[in-house]
Short mmCIF file of C-alpha atoms and ligand atoms in Angstrom, two decimals:
data_model
loop_
_atom_site.label_atom_id
_atom_site.label_comp_id
_atom_site.label_asym_id
_atom_site.label_seq_id
_atom_site.Cartn_x
_atom_site.Cartn_y
_atom_site.Cartn_z
CA MET P 708 3.62 -14.00 10.67
CA SER P 709 6.70 -11.87 11.11
CA ALA P 710 9.34 -10.52 8.77
CA SER P 711 12.69 -12.07 9.49
CA VAL P 712 14.62 -8.85 10.09
CA PHE P 713 15.99 -8.56 13.60
CA PHE P 714 17.06 -5.22 14.98
CA PRO P 715 18.29 -4.00 18.35
CA LEU P 716 15.68 -1.91 20.09
CA ASP P 717 17.99 0.21 22.20
CA LYS P 718 18.02 3.86 21.13
CA GLN P 719 16.48 2.89 17.78
CA GLN P 720 13.19 4.60 16.99
CA VAL P 721 10.62 2.17 15.68
CA VAL P 722 7.41 3.60 14.30
CA GLY P 723 4.40 1.37 14.74
CA VAL P 724 1.78 1.76 12.02
CA ILE P 725 -1.73 0.50 12.72
CA GLY P 726 -3.05 -0.66 9.34
CA GLY P 727 -1.16 -2.20 6.44
CA GLY P 728 -2.64 -0.64 3.28
CA GLN P 729 -0.86 1.52 0.73
CA LEU P 730 -0.76 4.45 3.13
CA GLY P 731 1.07 2.25 5.64
CA ARG P 732 3.41 1.15 2.89
CA MET P 733 4.27 4.75 1.99
CA LEU P 734 4.71 5.58 5.70
CA ALA P 735 7.10 2.65 6.12
CA LEU P 736 9.06 3.71 3.03
CA ALA P 737 9.31 7.28 4.34
CA ALA P 738 10.50 5.90 7.69
CA ARG P 739 13.14 3.79 6.02
CA ARG P 740 14.43 6.81 4.12
CA MET P 741 14.75 8.64 7.44
CA GLY P 742 16.68 5.74 9.03
CA VAL P 743 13.70 4.83 11.18
CA ARG P 744 12.40 1.29 11.47
CA SER P 745 8.78 0.27 11.23
CA VAL P 746 6.39 -2.35 12.48
CA ILE P 747 3.09 -2.84 10.66
CA TRP P 748 -0.02 -4.16 12.42
CA THR P 749 -2.13 -5.48 9.55
CA GLY P 750 -5.34 -6.30 11.40
CA GLY P 751 -5.22 -9.67 9.66
CA LEU P 752 -6.12 -8.02 6.36
CA GLU P 753 -4.24 -8.18 3.06
CA ALA P 754 -1.47 -5.67 3.55
CA PRO P 755 0.67 -4.06 0.84
CA ALA P 756 2.80 -2.48 3.58
CA VAL P 757 4.13 -5.84 4.74
CA GLU P 758 6.85 -6.22 2.13
CA VAL P 759 8.51 -2.91 2.98
CA ALA P 760 8.22 -3.09 6.79
CA ASP P 761 10.87 -4.26 9.21
CA GLU P 762 8.42 -6.20 11.36
CA VAL P 763 4.85 -7.35 10.84
CA ILE P 764 2.10 -8.27 13.24
CA ASP P 765 -0.53 -10.10 11.26
CA LEU P 766 -3.33 -10.28 13.82
CA PRO P 767 -6.74 -8.58 14.20
CA PHE P 768 -7.00 -5.09 15.70
CA ASP P 769 -8.83 -6.37 18.78
CA SER P 770 -6.18 -8.95 19.69
CA ALA P 771 -4.59 -8.38 23.13
CA GLU P 772 -1.59 -10.43 22.02
CA ALA P 773 -1.09 -8.20 18.98
CA MET P 774 -1.31 -5.06 21.14
CA GLU P 775 1.34 -6.43 23.47
CA GLN P 776 3.72 -7.38 20.65
CA PHE P 777 3.15 -4.11 18.81
CA CYS P 778 3.84 -1.93 21.85
CA LYS P 779 6.93 -3.96 22.72
CA ILE P 780 8.49 -3.43 19.30
CA ALA P 781 7.29 0.10 18.48
CA THR P 782 8.58 3.12 20.38
CA VAL P 783 5.74 5.33 19.09
CA ALA P 784 2.65 4.72 16.98
CA THR P 785 0.50 6.17 14.22
CA VAL P 786 -2.42 4.99 12.08
CA GLU P 787 -2.89 4.66 8.35
CA PHE P 788 -6.63 4.12 8.49
CA GLU P 789 -9.28 5.25 10.92
CA ASN P 790 -11.60 2.31 11.33
CA ILE P 791 -9.75 0.81 14.30
CA PRO P 792 -11.55 -0.02 17.58
CA LEU P 793 -11.25 2.92 19.98
CA GLU P 794 -10.14 0.66 22.86
CA THR P 795 -7.18 -0.48 20.75
CA LEU P 796 -6.21 3.11 20.01
CA GLN P 797 -6.53 4.09 23.66
CA GLY P 798 -4.45 1.09 24.76
CA VAL P 799 -1.65 1.94 22.33
CA LYS P 800 -1.67 5.60 23.31
CA LYS P 801 -1.30 4.71 26.98
CA LYS P 802 1.62 2.39 26.37
CA ILE P 803 3.75 4.15 23.75
CA GLY P 804 1.95 7.28 22.52
CA LEU P 805 -0.25 7.57 19.42
CA TYR P 806 -0.28 10.36 16.82
CA PRO P 807 -3.00 11.49 16.15
CA SER P 808 -4.84 10.93 19.41
CA PRO P 809 -7.68 8.40 19.85
CA HIS P 810 -9.93 11.39 20.59
CA ALA P 811 -9.32 12.93 17.16
CA ILE P 812 -9.55 9.59 15.32
CA GLY P 813 -12.74 8.74 17.23
CA ILE P 814 -14.41 11.91 15.96
CA CYS P 815 -13.31 11.40 12.34
CA GLN P 816 -14.17 7.68 12.19
CA ASN P 817 -17.88 8.28 12.77
CA ARG P 818 -19.98 10.65 10.63
CA GLU P 819 -22.36 11.50 13.44
CA ARG P 820 -19.55 12.53 15.78
CA GLU P 821 -17.77 14.29 12.90
CA LYS P 822 -20.81 16.34 11.89
CA ASN P 823 -21.63 17.22 15.50
CA PHE P 824 -18.02 18.31 16.01
CA LEU P 825 -18.19 20.58 12.95
CA ARG P 826 -21.51 22.09 14.01
CA GLU P 827 -20.37 22.66 17.61
CA ASN P 828 -17.21 24.41 16.39
CA ASN P 829 -19.06 26.64 13.92
CA ILE P 830 -17.22 25.12 10.99
CA PRO P 831 -19.32 25.30 7.80
CA CYS P 832 -20.78 21.88 6.97
CA THR P 833 -23.83 20.47 5.20
CA ASN P 834 -27.13 20.66 7.01
CA PHE P 835 -27.73 17.23 8.60
CA TRP P 836 -30.03 15.16 10.78
CA VAL P 837 -29.11 12.16 12.93
CA ILE P 838 -31.39 9.22 12.11
CA GLU P 839 -32.09 6.36 14.50
CA THR P 840 -35.62 5.36 13.53
CA GLU P 841 -38.05 5.49 10.63
CA ALA P 842 -39.85 8.33 12.42
CA ASP P 843 -36.57 10.32 12.57
CA LEU P 844 -36.11 9.79 8.85
CA GLU P 845 -39.64 10.89 8.04
CA ALA P 846 -39.27 14.06 10.14
CA ALA P 847 -35.87 14.84 8.61
CA MET P 848 -37.07 14.28 5.04
CA ASN P 849 -40.03 16.58 5.69
CA GLU P 850 -37.77 19.29 7.03
CA LEU P 851 -35.20 18.85 4.26
CA ASN P 852 -37.92 18.89 1.62
CA GLY P 853 -35.50 18.14 -1.22
CA PRO P 854 -32.58 15.97 -2.28
CA GLY P 855 -30.09 14.56 0.18
CA VAL P 856 -27.76 11.66 0.98
CA LEU P 857 -28.32 9.11 3.70
CA LYS P 858 -24.98 7.94 5.09
CA THR P 859 -24.21 5.29 7.71
CA ALA P 860 -22.96 6.87 10.95
CA ALA P 861 -20.05 4.43 11.24
CA PHE P 862 -17.47 2.92 8.89
CA GLY P 863 -18.26 4.76 5.68
CA TYR P 864 -15.69 5.75 3.06
CA ASP P 865 -15.36 6.18 -0.73
CA GLY P 866 -19.13 6.52 -1.08
CA LYS P 867 -19.82 3.21 0.71
CA GLY P 868 -22.90 3.01 2.94
CA GLN P 869 -24.58 5.90 1.11
CA LEU P 870 -27.98 6.30 -0.50
CA LYS P 871 -28.93 9.31 -2.59
CA ILE P 872 -32.53 10.41 -2.15
CA GLU P 873 -34.57 12.84 -4.22
CA GLY P 874 -36.86 13.80 -1.35
CA CYS P 875 -40.15 12.48 -2.72
CA GLU P 876 -39.62 8.84 -1.70
CA ASN P 877 -41.60 7.01 0.94
CA PRO P 878 -39.50 7.21 4.15
CA ALA P 879 -40.52 3.69 5.22
CA GLU P 880 -39.19 2.26 1.95
CA VAL P 881 -35.96 4.27 2.17
CA TRP P 882 -35.43 3.09 5.75
CA GLU P 883 -36.01 -0.53 4.72
CA LYS P 884 -33.60 -0.20 1.78
CA PHE P 885 -30.97 1.31 4.05
CA GLU P 886 -31.32 -1.72 6.37
CA LYS P 887 -32.29 0.50 9.30
CA GLN P 888 -28.68 1.41 10.11
CA ARG P 889 -27.99 4.40 12.35
CA ALA P 890 -27.36 7.20 9.88
CA VAL P 891 -26.89 10.84 9.10
CA LEU P 892 -29.12 12.47 6.48
CA GLU P 893 -27.26 15.27 4.70
CA ALA P 894 -28.72 17.93 2.47
CA TRP P 895 -27.50 17.57 -1.12
CA VAL P 896 -24.87 20.21 -1.96
CA PRO P 897 -24.99 21.33 -5.62
CA PHE P 898 -21.27 22.01 -5.52
CA GLU P 899 -19.06 23.21 -8.34
CA LYS P 900 -15.90 21.42 -7.26
CA GLU P 901 -14.40 19.27 -4.55
CA ILE P 902 -11.10 20.26 -2.97
CA SER P 903 -9.07 19.12 0.01
CA VAL P 904 -6.39 20.61 2.21
CA MET P 905 -3.75 18.60 4.05
CA VAL P 906 -2.73 20.20 7.35
CA VAL P 907 0.05 19.09 9.63
CA ARG P 908 0.06 20.14 13.29
CA ASP P 909 2.64 19.25 15.91
CA SER P 910 2.42 18.81 19.66
CA SER P 911 3.28 22.47 20.30
CA GLY P 912 0.37 23.60 18.09
CA ALA P 913 2.54 24.71 15.15
CA MET P 914 0.72 24.16 11.85
CA LYS P 915 1.41 24.13 8.13
CA THR P 916 -0.98 23.61 5.23
CA TYR P 917 -0.35 22.30 1.74
CA ASP P 918 -1.84 23.93 -1.37
CA PRO P 919 -5.45 22.78 -1.85
CA ALA P 920 -5.93 19.84 -4.24
CA GLU P 921 -8.90 19.70 -6.62
CA ASN P 922 -10.37 16.22 -6.57
CA ARG P 923 -12.31 14.57 -9.37
CA HIS P 924 -13.95 11.18 -8.86
CA ARG P 925 -14.90 8.19 -10.97
CA ASN P 926 -17.59 5.88 -9.49
CA HIS P 927 -17.12 7.56 -6.08
CA ILE P 928 -13.38 6.81 -6.09
CA LEU P 929 -10.76 9.54 -6.38
CA ASP P 930 -9.60 9.64 -9.99
CA VAL P 931 -7.35 12.70 -10.24
CA SER P 932 -6.12 15.42 -7.92
CA ILE P 933 -5.02 18.67 -9.53
CA VAL P 934 -2.65 20.82 -7.49
CA PRO P 935 -3.02 23.67 -6.94
CA ALA P 936 -6.81 23.52 -7.19
CA THR P 937 -8.30 25.82 -9.83
CA VAL P 938 -10.08 28.08 -7.35
CA SER P 939 -9.65 31.78 -6.57
CA GLY P 940 -6.91 32.90 -4.20
CA GLU P 941 -9.63 33.85 -1.73
CA THR P 942 -11.23 30.41 -1.75
CA SER P 943 -7.84 28.77 -1.45
CA GLU P 944 -6.94 30.89 1.59
CA ALA P 945 -10.36 30.29 3.15
CA ALA P 946 -9.90 26.52 2.74
CA ARG P 947 -6.50 26.66 4.44
CA THR P 948 -7.96 28.73 7.28
CA ILE P 949 -10.89 26.37 7.86
CA ALA P 950 -8.61 23.32 7.66
CA LYS P 951 -6.40 24.85 10.37
CA GLN P 952 -9.48 25.62 12.45
CA VAL P 953 -10.44 21.92 12.24
CA ALA P 954 -6.94 20.77 13.27
CA GLU P 955 -6.88 23.27 16.15
CA ALA P 956 -10.31 22.29 17.44
CA LEU P 957 -9.32 18.60 17.38
CA ASP P 958 -6.05 19.44 19.16
CA TYR P 959 -4.66 17.40 16.31
CA GLN P 960 -1.15 15.98 16.21
CA GLY P 961 -0.08 14.70 12.81
CA ILE P 962 -1.36 15.03 9.28
CA ILE P 963 -5.07 15.39 8.51
CA GLY P 964 -6.99 15.77 5.24
CA VAL P 965 -9.98 18.12 5.23
CA GLU P 966 -12.34 17.64 2.28
CA PHE P 967 -14.52 20.48 1.04
CA PHE P 968 -17.34 21.14 -1.39
CA VAL P 969 -16.86 24.45 -3.22
CA ASN P 970 -20.15 26.15 -4.01
CA HIS P 971 -20.68 28.12 -7.22
CA ASP P 972 -20.19 31.40 -5.32
CA GLY P 973 -16.79 30.16 -4.06
CA SER P 974 -18.01 29.53 -0.49
CA LEU P 975 -16.92 26.34 1.24
CA VAL P 976 -18.56 23.48 3.12
CA VAL P 977 -16.55 20.79 4.92
CA ASN P 978 -17.58 17.32 3.70
CA GLU P 979 -15.39 15.14 5.90
CA MET P 980 -11.98 14.69 7.49
CA ALA P 981 -9.39 11.91 7.15
CA PRO P 982 -7.19 11.61 10.28
CA ARG P 983 -4.14 10.26 8.41
CA PRO P 984 -2.26 10.72 5.14
CA HIS P 985 -4.82 11.03 2.34
CA ASN P 986 -5.03 9.98 -1.31
CA SER P 987 -5.24 13.64 -2.36
CA GLY P 988 -1.87 14.23 -0.68
CA HIS P 989 0.09 11.59 -2.61
CA HIS P 990 1.51 14.24 -4.93
CA THR P 991 3.48 15.60 -1.94
CA LEU P 992 5.93 12.71 -2.47
CA ASP P 993 7.06 14.06 -5.83
CA ALA P 994 5.97 17.69 -5.99
CA CYS P 995 6.52 19.12 -2.48
CA ALA P 996 9.46 19.88 -0.24
CA THR P 997 8.27 17.36 2.39
CA SER P 998 5.82 14.51 1.82
CA GLN P 999 2.66 14.04 3.87
CA PHE P 1000 4.12 10.72 5.09
CA GLU P 1001 7.32 12.29 6.34
CA GLN P 1002 5.29 14.98 8.13
CA GLN P 1003 3.33 12.31 9.98
CA LEU P 1004 6.56 10.66 11.09
CA ARG P 1005 8.11 13.98 12.08
CA VAL P 1006 5.20 14.73 14.40
CA ALA P 1007 5.23 11.23 15.92
CA LEU P 1008 9.00 11.47 16.49
CA GLY P 1009 8.89 14.99 17.90
CA LEU P 1010 10.88 16.48 14.99
CA PRO P 1011 10.25 19.93 13.47
CA LEU P 1012 7.61 20.22 10.76
CA GLY P 1013 8.89 20.23 7.18
CA SER P 1014 8.22 22.80 4.48
CA THR P 1015 4.93 22.27 2.60
CA ARG P 1016 6.15 24.22 -0.44
CA LEU P 1017 4.76 23.03 -3.78
CA ASN P 1018 7.73 22.83 -6.15
CA SER P 1019 5.65 22.53 -9.29
CA PRO P 1020 2.00 22.33 -10.30
CA CYS P 1021 1.07 18.69 -10.75
CA VAL P 1022 -1.61 16.09 -11.22
CA MET P 1023 -1.94 12.85 -9.29
CA LEU P 1024 -3.73 10.12 -11.26
CA ASN P 1025 -4.90 7.05 -9.37
CA LEU P 1026 -4.07 3.79 -11.13
CA LEU P 1027 -7.28 1.88 -10.50
CA GLY P 1028 -7.92 -1.80 -11.14
CA ASP P 1029 -9.97 -1.16 -14.25
CA PHE P 1030 -6.80 -0.06 -16.10
CA TRP P 1031 -5.46 -3.61 -15.73
CA LYS P 1032 -5.74 -5.99 -18.69
CA SER P 1033 -6.66 -8.83 -16.34
CA GLU P 1034 -6.49 -9.47 -12.60
CA THR P 1035 -2.79 -10.12 -12.84
CA GLU P 1036 -1.72 -8.25 -15.97
CA PRO P 1037 -0.96 -4.55 -15.60
CA PRO P 1038 -1.42 -2.06 -18.40
CA ASP P 1039 1.51 -1.28 -20.66
CA TRP P 1040 3.50 1.35 -18.74
CA THR P 1041 5.54 2.48 -21.74
CA ASP P 1042 3.57 5.70 -22.32
CA LEU P 1043 3.59 6.64 -18.66
CA LEU P 1044 7.30 5.96 -18.27
CA SER P 1045 8.03 8.03 -21.38
CA THR P 1046 5.92 10.96 -20.17
CA GLU P 1047 8.01 13.95 -19.12
CA GLY P 1048 7.50 14.60 -15.41
CA ALA P 1049 5.60 11.38 -14.61
CA VAL P 1050 6.53 9.21 -11.62
CA LEU P 1051 5.07 5.71 -11.22
CA HIS P 1052 4.12 4.35 -7.80
CA LEU P 1053 2.78 0.80 -7.52
CA TYR P 1054 1.58 -0.70 -4.27
CA GLY P 1055 2.56 -4.32 -4.94
CA LYS P 1056 -1.03 -5.61 -4.80
CA ARG P 1057 -1.20 -9.07 -6.36
CA ARG P 1058 -4.65 -8.85 -7.94
CA ALA P 1059 -6.43 -6.02 -9.70
CA LYS P 1060 -10.18 -5.68 -9.26
CA GLY P 1061 -12.74 -3.07 -10.35
CA MET P 1062 -11.86 0.26 -8.76
CA ARG P 1063 -9.14 -1.08 -6.46
CA LYS P 1064 -6.30 1.38 -5.86
CA MET P 1065 -3.28 -0.38 -7.39
CA GLY P 1066 -0.94 2.59 -7.55
CA HIS P 1067 -0.77 6.20 -8.65
CA THR P 1068 1.27 8.45 -10.87
CA THR P 1069 2.23 12.03 -10.21
CA ILE P 1070 2.85 14.16 -13.26
CA VAL P 1071 4.66 17.39 -12.52
CA GLY P 1072 4.94 20.49 -14.69
CA GLU P 1073 2.76 22.25 -17.23
CA GLY P 1074 0.28 20.24 -19.27
CA ALA P 1075 -0.06 17.58 -16.57
CA ILE P 1076 -3.87 17.38 -16.86
CA GLU P 1077 -3.74 16.70 -20.60
CA LYS P 1078 -1.00 14.13 -20.08
CA ALA P 1079 -3.03 12.33 -17.40
CA GLU P 1080 -6.16 12.31 -19.59
CA SER P 1081 -4.23 10.94 -22.55
CA LEU P 1082 -2.73 8.10 -20.44
CA LYS P 1083 -6.19 7.21 -19.13
CA ARG P 1084 -7.70 7.08 -22.60
CA ASN P 1085 -5.11 4.49 -23.64
CA TRP P 1086 -5.80 2.22 -20.69
CA LEU P 1087 -9.57 2.32 -20.45
P1 LIG G 922 -18.07 10.87 1.13
O1 LIG G 922 -17.80 9.40 1.31
O2 LIG G 922 -18.91 11.45 2.21
O3 LIG G 922 -16.82 11.64 0.86
O4 LIG G 922 -18.93 11.00 -0.22
C1 LIG G 922 -18.44 10.52 -1.45
C2 LIG G 922 -18.79 11.49 -2.55
O5 LIG G 922 -20.21 11.61 -2.70
C3 LIG G 922 -18.31 12.91 -2.31
O6 LIG G 922 -16.95 13.05 -2.67
C4 LIG G 922 -19.27 13.70 -3.19
O7 LIG G 922 -18.87 13.64 -4.55
C5 LIG G 922 -20.58 12.95 -3.04
N1 LIG G 922 -21.35 13.53 -1.91
C6 LIG G 922 -21.32 13.12 -0.63
N2 LIG G 922 -22.12 13.87 0.15
C7 LIG G 922 -22.70 14.78 -0.65
C8 LIG G 922 -23.63 15.85 -0.45
N3 LIG G 922 -24.16 16.12 0.74
N4 LIG G 922 -23.98 16.60 -1.53
C9 LIG G 922 -23.47 16.34 -2.77
N5 LIG G 922 -22.59 15.34 -3.01
C10 LIG G 922 -22.20 14.57 -1.98
#
């Protein structure tokens, strides 16, 4: 499948985006605003980015034909999600350049590699054990001697592939329940809050951070991000510093989200990293000088980094599928559209389901939290 738009390739920058979800859609829209064309490689999955892209390659991520087409059309590439085969990423990098690098994505796409990276670089993270066998699990549970979370080493996100344990269970039964998948056992962190910092770093090593966002979840899915996070100035600065340390140690090029747990004493622990634009950075479209999507494109295109200034405090509310009246009938938007400071973003997904991310709204200005809560109450 291919969109019908034809464009001359000479001297025209064409950004190739691997992945066609809402992040790809917002990248393609940012590209269009900058006069840059885009080609989306969907991986053969349902792809909200398709309708705003100039060209589409609707083939799986391991297709040699897709790689060839993609690298012929695109002049440079980026990703909008991390679970892409490493060989594909390496192939694209070799042909046209990929931002961020396969090395950085490879670390962030696998919890075991991610945790080892954090530990090796002395970046504060949860205590963890790598689990390959039932015996490993038994030893780790004995050492942990308390609550924890078992997480699959590969392909986990939004709480998927996770099992909370109290510590008193029978390891054999836990291992059976977890289907004996290679895993990481993490100590449970009795955190006070969750925050994240978006950092952008260019090829020369220049870096900028956005104000930390405070993230609240519903059923393991991001519900609202409050920016700036309600933490002390010290904690906020420490989060920015650690986030930069992560980007530096990865020799990162592009935008990366670093997620933290904030302990009750204000100290920080890195939970995980997202090597791409992140849901907690969506507010940057409406409340910051430069959006996270534009920053990603700037790095890929070798342009200077943009300002990360927050123009106004704000709240980003995810519009999840459970707000919809039925699979195909959205909620009544009247209240949202009449709310001072609210901007509606919909991703063009045809069907709403459970906690599916259908869109988001950013509400800027004072009282944004109350406004977001009131909108939610009407829809749920
Ligand atoms: P993750 O997919 O690793 O981001 O985990 C999803 C959510 O589960 C996090 O945002 C936390 O709310 C919770 N969680 C994950 N790991 C831990 C942990 N070690 N201690 C406490 N809560 C956790």
